[in-house]
Coordinates of C-alpha atoms and ligand atoms in Angstrom, one line a residue:
M799 CA 11.2 18.0 8.7
S800 CA 13.0 14.8 9.6
D801 CA 13.3 15.6 13.3
K802 CA 12.1 13.7 16.3
R803 CA 8.5 14.7 16.1
P804 CA 6.0 11.7 16.5
R805 CA 5.3 9.8 13.3
R806 CA 2.2 8.5 11.7
T807 CA 2.8 6.2 8.7
F808 CA -0.1 5.1 6.6
A809 CA -1.3 4.3 3.1
V810 CA -4.6 5.0 1.3
I811 CA -6.2 2.0 -0.3
S812 CA -9.0 2.3 -2.8
H813 CA -10.5 1.1 -6.0
P814 CA -9.3 3.2 -9.0
D815 CA -11.3 6.5 -9.3
A816 CA -12.5 6.5 -5.7
G817 CA -10.4 9.7 -5.3
K818 CA -7.0 8.6 -3.9
S819 CA -5.0 11.3 -5.8
T820 CA -7.6 13.9 -4.9
L821 CA -7.4 13.0 -1.3
T822 CA -3.6 12.9 -1.2
E823 CA -3.6 16.4 -2.6
A824 CA -6.3 17.5 -0.1
L825 CA -4.2 16.1 2.8
A826 CA -1.2 18.0 1.6
L827 CA -3.3 21.1 1.2
H828 CA -4.5 20.9 4.8
A829 CA -1.1 20.3 6.1
R830 CA -0.2 23.5 4.2
V831 CA 2.4 21.7 2.1
I832 CA 0.7 23.3 -0.9
T833 CA -1.6 26.3 -1.0
E834 CA -3.9 25.5 -3.8
A835 CA -5.2 22.2 -5.1
G836 CA -5.9 21.5 -8.7
A837 CA -3.1 23.7 -9.8
V838 CA -0.8 20.6 -9.8
H839 CA -2.3 18.7 -12.7
G840 CA -4.7 19.9 -15.2
K841 CA -8.2 18.5 -15.4
G842 CA -8.3 15.1 -17.0
N843 CA -4.6 14.4 -17.3
R844 CA -4.1 12.9 -13.8
R845 CA -3.5 9.4 -14.9
A846 CA -1.3 10.5 -17.9
T847 CA 1.5 11.4 -15.6
V848 CA 3.9 8.7 -14.4
S849 CA 3.3 9.7 -10.8
D850 CA 1.0 12.4 -9.6
W851 CA 3.4 13.0 -6.7
M852 CA 6.3 13.6 -9.0
E853 CA 4.3 16.3 -10.7
M854 CA 3.4 17.8 -7.3
E855 CA 7.0 17.7 -6.4
K856 CA 8.0 19.5 -9.5
A857 CA 5.3 22.1 -9.1
R858 CA 5.6 22.8 -5.4
G859 CA 9.1 21.6 -4.4
I860 CA 7.7 19.5 -1.6
S861 CA 9.2 16.3 -0.1
I862 CA 8.0 13.5 -2.2
T863 CA 9.4 10.3 -3.5
S864 CA 7.5 8.0 -5.7
A865 CA 7.1 5.9 -2.6
A866 CA 6.1 8.4 0.1
L867 CA 4.8 11.9 0.8
Q868 CA 6.0 13.4 4.0
F869 CA 4.5 16.4 5.8
V870 CA 4.0 18.0 9.2
Y871 CA 0.5 18.4 10.8
R872 CA -0.1 19.5 14.3
D873 CA 3.5 18.9 15.2
H874 CA 3.5 15.3 13.9
V875 CA 5.4 14.0 10.9
I876 CA 3.0 12.2 8.6
N877 CA 4.3 9.7 6.0
L878 CA 1.8 8.8 3.4
V879 CA 3.0 5.8 1.5
D880 CA 1.8 5.2 -2.1
T881 CA 0.2 2.0 -3.1
P882 CA -0.4 0.7 -6.7
G883 CA -4.0 0.8 -7.7
H884 CA -4.5 -2.2 -10.0
S885 CA -5.5 -5.6 -8.6
D886 CA -2.9 -7.4 -10.7
F887 CA -0.3 -5.8 -8.6
S888 CA -1.6 -7.0 -5.3
E889 CA 1.8 -8.4 -4.4
D890 CA 3.3 -4.9 -4.7
T891 CA 0.5 -3.6 -2.5
Y892 CA 1.1 -6.3 0.0
R893 CA 4.8 -5.2 0.3
V894 CA 3.9 -1.6 0.6
L895 CA 1.4 -2.4 3.3
S896 CA 4.1 -4.1 5.3
A897 CA 5.7 -0.6 5.6
V898 CA 2.7 1.2 7.2
D899 CA 1.1 1.2 10.6
S900 CA -2.5 1.9 9.5
A901 CA -4.5 2.3 6.3
V902 CA -7.2 4.6 5.1
M903 CA -9.8 2.8 3.0
L904 CA -11.4 5.2 0.6
V905 CA -14.9 4.3 -0.6
D906 CA -16.8 6.1 -3.3
A907 CA -20.2 6.9 -1.8
G908 CA -21.9 6.3 -5.1
K909 CA -20.4 2.9 -5.8
G910 CA -20.1 1.3 -2.4
L911 CA -17.5 -1.4 -1.9
E912 CA -15.9 -2.2 -5.2
P913 CA -13.8 -5.3 -6.0
Q914 CA -10.4 -3.7 -5.5
T915 CA -11.4 -2.1 -2.2
L916 CA -12.4 -5.5 -0.9
K917 CA -9.2 -7.1 -2.1
L918 CA -7.0 -4.5 -0.5
F919 CA -9.0 -4.7 2.6
Q920 CA -8.3 -8.4 2.8
V921 CA -4.6 -7.6 2.5
C922 CA -4.8 -5.3 5.5
A923 CA -6.7 -7.9 7.5
L924 CA -4.0 -10.5 6.6
R925 CA -1.4 -8.1 7.9
G926 CA -3.4 -7.0 10.9
I927 CA -3.3 -3.4 9.9
P928 CA -6.0 -1.1 11.5
V929 CA -8.2 0.4 8.9
V930 CA -10.0 3.8 8.9
T931 CA -12.8 4.1 6.4
V932 CA -13.5 7.4 4.5
I933 CA -16.7 7.6 2.5
N934 CA -15.7 10.0 -0.2
K935 CA -17.7 12.1 -2.8
W936 CA -20.5 12.9 -0.4
D937 CA -21.0 16.0 -2.4
R938 CA -22.5 13.8 -5.1
P939 CA -25.7 11.7 -5.0
G940 CA -24.9 8.2 -3.7
L941 CA -26.0 5.5 -1.4
A942 CA -27.6 6.2 2.0
A943 CA -25.1 6.4 4.9
L944 CA -26.8 3.6 6.9
E945 CA -26.8 1.4 3.8
L946 CA -23.0 2.0 3.4
M947 CA -22.5 0.9 7.0
D948 CA -24.4 -2.3 6.3
L949 CA -22.3 -3.0 3.3
I950 CA -19.1 -2.6 5.3
E951 CA -20.4 -4.9 8.0
Q952 CA -21.6 -7.6 5.6
K953 CA -19.0 -7.6 2.9
I954 CA -15.8 -7.1 5.0
K955 CA -17.0 -8.3 8.3
L956 CA -15.8 -5.2 10.1
R957 CA -18.0 -3.3 12.5
P958 CA -18.2 0.3 11.3
T959 CA -17.9 2.9 14.1
P960 CA -18.6 6.3 12.5
L961 CA -16.8 9.2 14.2
T962 CA -18.6 11.7 12.0
W963 CA -22.1 11.4 10.5
P964 CA -23.1 13.3 7.5
V965 CA -25.5 16.2 7.8
G966 CA -27.4 16.2 4.5
E967 CA -27.7 13.1 2.3
A968 CA -25.2 12.3 -0.4
G969 CA -25.4 15.2 -2.9
D970 CA -26.4 17.7 -0.2
F971 CA -23.4 17.8 2.0
R972 CA -23.9 20.5 4.7
G973 CA -21.3 19.2 7.2
V974 CA -20.9 16.5 9.7
L975 CA -22.1 15.6 13.2
D976 CA -19.0 15.0 15.3
R977 CA -20.3 11.9 17.2
R978 CA -17.8 12.4 20.0
T979 CA -18.7 15.9 20.9
G980 CA -22.2 16.2 19.4
E981 CA -21.3 19.3 17.6
F982 CA -22.2 20.3 14.0
V983 CA -19.2 20.9 11.8
K984 CA -20.6 23.1 9.0
Y985 CA -18.7 23.3 5.8
T986 CA -18.5 26.2 3.4
R987 CA -17.9 25.6 -0.3
T988 CA -14.9 27.3 -1.9
A989 CA -14.6 28.0 -5.6
G990 CA -13.9 24.6 -7.1
G991 CA -12.7 23.3 -3.8
A992 CA -9.3 24.8 -4.6
T993 CA -8.4 26.1 -1.2
R994 CA -8.9 24.9 2.4
A995 CA -12.6 24.8 3.0
P996 CA -13.6 26.9 6.0
E997 CA -15.6 25.0 8.6
R998 CA -17.5 26.2 11.7
R999 CA -18.1 24.2 14.8
M1000 CA -21.2 24.8 16.7
P1001 CA -23.2 23.1 19.5
A1002 CA -26.6 21.6 18.6
S1003 CA -28.4 24.6 20.1
E1004 CA -26.8 26.9 17.5
V1005 CA -27.7 25.0 14.4
E1006 CA -29.3 27.4 12.0
E1007 CA -32.9 27.2 10.8
V1008 CA -31.9 26.2 7.2
D1009 CA -30.0 23.1 8.4
L1010 CA -32.5 22.0 11.1
D1011 CA -34.3 19.4 9.1
V1012 CA -31.2 17.5 7.9
W1013 CA -29.6 18.1 11.3
S1014 CA -32.4 16.3 13.1
D1015 CA -32.2 13.4 10.7
A1016 CA -28.4 13.1 11.4
V1017 CA -29.1 13.2 15.2
E1018 CA -31.6 10.5 14.9
E1019 CA -29.3 8.2 12.9
H1020 CA -26.5 9.0 15.3
E1021 CA -28.6 7.8 18.2
L1022 CA -29.6 4.7 16.3
L1023 CA -25.9 3.9 15.8
S1024 CA -25.2 4.3 19.5
V1025 CA -28.0 1.9 20.4
D1026 CA -26.6 -0.5 17.8
D1027 CA -23.2 -0.5 19.6
A1028 CA -21.5 1.3 16.7
D1029 CA -19.4 3.7 18.9
H1030 CA -15.6 3.9 18.6
D1031 CA -13.6 1.5 20.8
Q1032 CA -9.9 2.1 20.5
A1033 CA -8.9 -1.5 21.5
K1034 CA -11.2 -3.1 19.0
F1035 CA -10.0 -0.7 16.3
L1036 CA -6.3 -1.6 16.9
A1037 CA -7.2 -5.3 17.0
G1038 CA -8.8 -5.0 13.5
K1039 CA -12.3 -5.7 14.6
T1040 CA -13.8 -2.3 13.9
T1041 CA -13.2 0.5 11.5
P1042 CA -13.8 4.2 12.4
V1043 CA -15.7 5.8 9.6
M1044 CA -15.7 9.4 8.3
F1045 CA -17.6 11.2 5.5
A1046 CA -15.7 13.5 3.1
S1047 CA -15.5 15.2 -0.2
A1048 CA -11.9 15.1 -1.1
L1049 CA -12.7 17.3 -4.1
Q1050 CA -14.1 20.1 -1.9
N1051 CA -11.7 19.5 0.9
F1052 CA -14.6 18.6 3.3
G1053 CA -13.7 16.2 6.1
V1054 CA -10.0 16.2 5.4
A1055 CA -9.0 18.0 8.6
Q1056 CA -11.1 15.5 10.6
L1057 CA -9.2 12.7 8.9
L1058 CA -5.8 14.2 9.8
D1059 CA -7.0 14.7 13.3
L1060 CA -8.2 11.1 13.5
L1061 CA -4.9 9.8 12.2
L1062 CA -3.0 11.7 14.9
D1063 CA -5.4 10.9 17.7
L1064 CA -6.3 7.3 17.0
A1065 CA -4.0 5.7 14.4
P1066 CA -1.0 3.8 15.9
A1067 CA 2.4 5.3 16.1
P1068 CA 5.4 3.2 14.9
G1069 CA 5.7 0.3 17.4
P1070 CA 7.9 -2.7 18.2
T1071 CA 8.6 -5.2 15.4
E1072 CA 9.5 -8.8 15.9
G1073 CA 12.4 -10.5 14.1
V1074 CA 12.4 -14.1 12.8
D1075 CA 14.2 -15.3 15.9
G1076 CA 11.5 -13.8 18.2
T1077 CA 13.6 -10.9 19.4
T1078 CA 11.9 -7.5 19.1
R1079 CA 13.1 -4.1 18.1
E1080 CA 11.5 -1.2 19.9
P1081 CA 11.5 2.2 18.0
E1082 CA 14.1 3.6 20.5
D1083 CA 16.6 0.7 20.0
D1084 CA 19.6 0.7 17.6
F1085 CA 18.9 1.4 13.9
S1086 CA 17.1 -1.2 11.9
A1087 CA 15.0 -1.1 8.7
F1088 CA 13.6 -3.4 6.0
V1089 CA 13.3 -3.0 2.3
F1090 CA 9.7 -3.2 1.0
K1091 CA 10.1 -2.0 -2.5
V1092 CA 12.9 -1.9 -5.1
Q1093 CA 12.5 0.2 -8.2
S1094 CA 14.7 0.9 -11.1
G1095 CA 14.5 2.6 -14.5
M1096 CA 13.0 5.8 -13.2
N1097 CA 15.6 7.9 -14.7
A1098 CA 16.5 6.9 -18.3
A1099 CA 19.7 8.9 -18.2
H1100 CA 21.5 6.6 -15.9
R1101 CA 20.7 3.2 -14.5
D1102 CA 19.4 3.9 -11.1
R1103 CA 18.1 1.5 -8.7
L1104 CA 16.3 2.6 -5.5
A1105 CA 15.7 0.3 -2.5
Y1106 CA 13.0 1.8 -0.3
A1107 CA 13.3 0.9 3.3
R1108 CA 11.0 1.5 6.3
I1109 CA 12.8 2.5 9.4
V1110 CA 11.8 0.2 12.3
S1111 CA 14.1 1.4 15.0
G1112 CA 16.8 4.0 15.8
E1113 CA 18.0 7.0 14.1
F1114 CA 19.2 6.9 10.5
D1115 CA 22.1 9.2 9.8
R1116 CA 23.2 9.5 6.2
G1117 CA 26.7 7.9 5.9
M1118 CA 26.3 5.4 8.7
V1119 CA 27.5 1.9 8.0
V1120 CA 24.8 -0.8 8.6
T1121 CA 24.9 -4.5 8.3
H1122 CA 22.9 -6.3 5.6
A1123 CA 21.3 -9.2 7.5
S1124 CA 21.1 -11.7 4.7
T1125 CA 24.8 -11.5 3.7
G1126 CA 26.3 -10.2 7.0
K1127 CA 28.2 -7.7 4.9
P1128 CA 28.5 -4.0 5.8
F1129 CA 26.5 -1.6 3.7
A1130 CA 27.7 1.9 3.5
T1131 CA 24.9 4.4 3.3
K1132 CA 27.5 7.1 2.4
Y1133 CA 27.3 5.9 -1.2
A1134 CA 23.7 5.4 -1.0
Q1135 CA 21.7 8.5 0.0
A1136 CA 18.6 9.2 1.8
V1137 CA 16.4 10.4 -0.9
F1138 CA 13.3 12.5 -0.7
G1139 CA 12.1 13.9 -3.9
R1140 CA 14.9 14.9 -6.3
D1141 CA 16.9 16.6 -3.6
V1142 CA 19.1 13.6 -2.8
S1143 CA 20.9 15.1 0.1
S1144 CA 18.1 17.0 1.7
I1145 CA 17.5 14.4 4.4
E1146 CA 20.4 13.7 6.7
H1147 CA 18.4 11.9 9.4
A1148 CA 15.3 9.8 9.5
Y1149 CA 13.4 8.1 12.3
P1150 CA 11.1 5.1 12.9
G1151 CA 8.2 5.2 10.5
D1152 CA 10.1 7.1 7.9
I1153 CA 10.8 5.8 4.4
V1154 CA 14.4 6.1 3.1
G1155 CA 15.5 5.4 -0.5
F1156 CA 18.9 3.9 -0.9
V1157 CA 20.3 4.7 -4.3
N1158 CA 22.2 2.1 -6.3
A1159 CA 21.9 -0.4 -3.6
Q1160 CA 22.5 -3.4 -5.8
S1161 CA 22.7 -5.9 -3.0
L1162 CA 19.4 -5.0 -1.4
R1163 CA 16.3 -7.1 -2.2
V1164 CA 12.7 -6.8 -1.2
G1165 CA 12.3 -8.1 2.3
D1166 CA 16.0 -7.6 3.3
T1167 CA 16.8 -6.2 6.7
V1168 CA 19.7 -3.7 7.5
Y1169 CA 20.7 -3.0 11.1
V1170 CA 23.2 -1.6 13.5
G1171 CA 24.2 -3.4 16.8
D1172 CA 22.7 -6.8 17.7
K1173 CA 21.7 -8.9 14.7
I1174 CA 18.0 -8.6 13.7
E1175 CA 16.3 -10.0 10.7
F1176 CA 12.6 -9.2 10.0
P1177 CA 10.3 -11.8 8.6
P1178 CA 10.2 -11.9 4.8
V1179 CA 7.2 -10.3 3.2
P1180 CA 5.0 -13.2 2.3
T1181 CA 4.3 -13.9 -1.3
F1182 CA 0.9 -14.6 -2.8
A1183 CA 0.0 -17.8 -4.7
P1184 CA 0.8 -17.3 -8.4
E1185 CA -2.0 -18.3 -10.7
H1186 CA -0.5 -17.5 -14.1
F1187 CA 2.6 -19.1 -15.5
M1188 CA 4.7 -18.5 -18.6
T1189 CA 8.0 -19.6 -19.9
A1190 CA 10.3 -16.7 -21.0
S1191 CA 13.1 -16.8 -23.5
A1192 CA 15.2 -14.2 -25.3
A1193 CA 13.6 -13.4 -28.7
D1194 CA 17.1 -12.7 -29.9
I1195 CA 19.5 -15.4 -28.7
G1196 CA 22.4 -13.0 -29.2
R1197 CA 21.1 -10.9 -26.4
Y1198 CA 21.1 -13.7 -23.8
K1199 CA 23.4 -11.8 -21.5
Q1200 CA 20.9 -8.9 -21.4
F1201 CA 18.1 -11.4 -21.0
R1202 CA 19.7 -12.9 -17.9
R1203 CA 20.5 -9.6 -16.3
G1204 CA 17.0 -8.3 -17.0
I1205 CA 15.2 -11.3 -15.6
E1206 CA 17.4 -11.3 -12.5
Q1207 CA 16.7 -7.6 -11.9
L1208 CA 12.9 -8.0 -12.3
D1209 CA 13.0 -11.1 -10.0
Q1210 CA 14.8 -9.0 -7.3
E1211 CA 12.3 -6.2 -7.6
G1212 CA 9.5 -8.8 -7.2
V1213 CA 7.9 -7.8 -10.6
V1214 CA 7.2 -11.5 -11.1
Q1215 CA 8.3 -14.7 -9.3
V1216 CA 11.1 -16.4 -11.3
L1217 CA 11.1 -20.2 -11.1
R1218 CA 13.8 -22.6 -12.4
S1219 CA 14.6 -26.3 -12.6
D1220 CA 17.5 -28.3 -13.9
L1221 CA 15.2 -29.8 -16.5
R1222 CA 14.3 -26.4 -18.0
G1223 CA 17.7 -24.8 -17.6
D1224 CA 18.4 -21.1 -17.4
Q1225 CA 17.5 -20.3 -21.0
S1226 CA 13.8 -20.4 -20.4
P1227 CA 12.8 -19.8 -16.8
V1228 CA 9.2 -19.9 -15.7
L1229 CA 7.6 -16.6 -14.7
A1230 CA 4.9 -16.8 -12.2
A1231 CA 2.4 -14.0 -11.6
V1232 CA -0.6 -13.2 -9.4
G1233 CA -2.2 -11.1 -12.1
P1234 CA -1.6 -11.2 -15.9
M1235 CA -0.6 -7.5 -16.1
Q1236 CA 2.6 -8.4 -14.4
F1237 CA 3.7 -10.1 -17.7
E1238 CA 3.0 -7.0 -19.6
V1239 CA 5.3 -5.1 -17.3
V1240 CA 8.0 -7.7 -17.8
Q1241 CA 7.7 -7.6 -21.6
E1242 CA 7.8 -3.8 -21.7
R1243 CA 10.8 -3.5 -19.4
M1244 CA 12.8 -6.3 -21.0
T1245 CA 12.4 -4.6 -24.4
N1246 CA 12.9 -1.0 -23.4
E1247 CA 15.1 -1.1 -20.4
F1248 CA 17.2 -4.3 -20.8
N1249 CA 17.3 -4.3 -24.6
S1250 CA 16.2 -7.9 -24.8
P1251 CA 12.7 -8.5 -26.2
I1252 CA 11.3 -11.8 -24.9
R1253 CA 9.0 -14.5 -26.0
L1254 CA 6.5 -15.7 -23.5
S1255 CA 4.5 -18.9 -23.8
R1256 CA 1.7 -19.9 -21.6
L1257 CA 2.0 -23.0 -19.4
D1258 CA -1.0 -25.1 -18.5
F1259 CA -0.8 -24.6 -14.7
Q1260 CA -3.1 -22.7 -12.4
V1261 CA -2.2 -23.8 -8.9
A1262 CA 1.0 -23.5 -6.9
R1263 CA 1.8 -25.2 -3.6
V1264 CA 4.9 -24.9 -1.5
T1265 CA 6.8 -28.1 -1.0
D1266 CA 10.4 -29.0 0.1
A1267 CA 13.4 -30.9 -1.4
D1268 CA 11.9 -34.3 -0.5
G1269 CA 8.6 -33.3 -2.0
A1270 CA 10.4 -32.1 -5.2
E1271 CA 12.1 -35.5 -5.4
A1272 CA 8.9 -37.5 -4.8
L1273 CA 6.8 -35.6 -7.3
K1274 CA 9.2 -36.1 -10.2
G1275 CA 7.2 -37.5 -13.1
A1276 CA 3.9 -37.0 -11.3
R1277 CA 1.0 -36.4 -13.6
G1278 CA -0.2 -32.8 -14.2
C1279 CA 2.5 -31.5 -11.9
E1280 CA 5.9 -29.9 -12.1
V1281 CA 8.2 -28.7 -9.3
L1282 CA 10.4 -25.7 -9.8
Q1283 CA 12.5 -23.6 -7.4
R1284 CA 12.1 -19.9 -6.7
S1285 CA 15.2 -17.7 -6.3
D1286 CA 14.6 -17.5 -2.6
G1287 CA 15.1 -21.3 -2.5
T1288 CA 11.4 -22.2 -2.0
Y1289 CA 10.1 -25.2 -4.0
L1290 CA 6.8 -24.6 -5.8
A1291 CA 4.8 -27.6 -7.0
L1292 CA 2.6 -26.4 -10.0
F1293 CA -0.6 -28.2 -10.8
T1294 CA -2.9 -28.0 -13.8
D1295 CA -5.9 -27.4 -11.6
Q1296 CA -7.2 -27.5 -8.0
W1297 CA -8.5 -31.1 -8.5
R1298 CA -5.1 -32.4 -9.5
A1299 CA -3.5 -30.6 -6.5
G1300 CA -6.1 -32.1 -4.2
V1301 CA -5.7 -35.7 -5.5
T1302 CA -1.9 -35.5 -5.3
A1303 CA -2.1 -34.3 -1.7
R1304 CA -4.6 -37.0 -0.8
D1305 CA -2.5 -39.8 -2.5
N1306 CA 0.7 -38.5 -0.9
P1307 CA -0.1 -37.6 2.7
D1308 CA 3.7 -37.5 3.6
I1309 CA 4.5 -34.9 1.0
M1310 CA 4.5 -31.2 2.1
L1311 CA 2.0 -29.3 -0.1
E1312 CA 1.1 -26.0 1.5
A1313 CA -1.1 -23.3 0.0
L1314 CA 0.0 -19.7 -0.2
P1315 CA -2.3 -16.8 0.5
A1316 CA -4.6 -16.1 -2.6
G1317 CA -3.8 -12.7 -4.1
G1318 CA -5.6 -12.9 -7.5
S1319 CA -8.7 -11.0 -8.2
Ligands
LIG940 P1 -7.9 7.8 -8.0 O1 -6.6 8.4 -7.7 O2 -8.5 7.0 -6.8 O3 -8.0 7.0 -9.2 O4 -9.0 8.9 -8.2 P2 -8.8 10.5 -8.5 O5 -8.4 11.2 -7.3 O6 -8.1 10.6 -9.8 O7 -10.4 10.9 -8.7 C1 -11.2 10.2 -9.7 C2 -12.3 11.2 -10.1 O8 -13.1 11.4 -9.0 C3 -11.8 12.5 -10.6 O9 -12.7 13.0 -11.6 C4 -11.9 13.4 -9.3 O10 -12.1 14.7 -9.6 C5 -13.2 12.8 -8.8 N1 -13.3 13.0 -7.3 C6 -12.4 12.7 -6.4 N2 -12.9 13.0 -5.1 C7 -14.1 13.5 -5.3 C8 -15.1 14.1 -4.5 O11 -15.0 14.1 -3.3 N3 -16.3 14.5 -5.1 C9 -16.5 14.4 -6.4 N4 -17.6 14.9 -6.9 N5 -15.6 14.0 -7.3 C10 -14.4 13.5 -6.7 P3 -12.3 12.9 -13.1 O12 -13.5 13.5 -13.8 O13 -11.8 11.6 -13.5 O14 -11.1 13.9 -13.2 P4 -11.1 15.5 -13.2 O15 -11.5 15.8 -14.6 O16 -12.1 15.9 -12.2 O17 -9.7 15.8 -12.8

């Protein structure tokens, strides 16, 4: 699979329960990776499994990591990169989205735009990622199609440009009007939606009597949309000004083929990426990649640590020696491995847009670049403004060594931001999080993985601003403020509240106090 076919690398973003797992399975079904949906995990136990994809992999023997699902469709290689669902992990999502070229925003037709959908969409906008919108669950009663278009326009300030329009209202899904050809794509239900749903394309003149009423409604709305300038414009889509929209029922495999076709026809292929010094790597240049996710503790039997990297340019050959940009040291991929699924040696080569997992890559951190040839370093993945702060200390002082190692590891993985100061010392660093659930992950992993239960105690800060060494010096002893340093060297000035941050900035115009992007829900 890892040959030179063109790539499409994307992620599905959605509010929990909008149907991300179902759609992922449906996409794999359409790409004929699997032959029957639903067989993978029994009804109701979807969320009980650590990773749905791991289960799919076990059941079907397909190429999956917990980071990406890879399959071939119409002679393209498609990389579907997984994103965490909960808003408390928006920093993780941000990192994952740095590895994709486009995103599919999945909307539940019955619920409209939910909080996490909005949040994730903002992350895409921040990163300039083109977004395709899929209105899912059209087989169930829900909002009117035009109302959903209004919501998208008003709430996310993106002009929806539907490529398909539903024939039949939500709950009576007959098929779609292909707005580019004017044809009716009629769907046929299969038992439980378990197999690829057959579809028939026909010109308007051949629409059957039974569908004529709903067809003429669809035609009328389609014409309204055209008058309203809601037709697809490729340049505006790539510039993040519009979002193509499709209607689907992931559960019944309706609209899934159209989505795959759309991704191939309209979504961007891997392109050039700029480094911090302004030089650019084109996909055909020497090999380069950046790490967007580090994960460990997946296999309790041995301490494994996987660094997932997105290939930006060149060909990856397992065994090649690359340079680790932040240390300048060689990194031998012979001892790492390109991992897809459990079959650690199954991928020998990978290409721009692909995701490679380096095993036991102790030196690689989130944001790091590896390359061959002329030096390139890609910009770090920006961090969000933490809004929750806790001091952490080892519950059992005899386990201090384990405590240090665990905190360092979780820091490198980006599970929380770890802040230190001379004043506080290393015994009780400050953990900073965008969402409170991040602390639960720290607590759980420190206890079970690093054998060092911790004590957390809340600090009365809510606001963080980036400052520099001079600012840190000047703010010593300031009221309602404490300056700490992150492990990447950044100084963060923490304030009890917005008001205090504002007053401090006003009274000290010479001090650097920059806001970070807000990530909290
Ligand atoms: P998530 O990964 O985004 O959290 O969502 P997931 O795919 O698990 O889907 C959430 C629920 O929505 C599931 O129902 C799933 O069957 C249902 N669903 C997904 N897509 C569609 C669709 O197109 N139409 C309809 N009608 N339902 C859809 P559940 O009851 O939670 O699970 P299950 O018992 O059906 O497995």
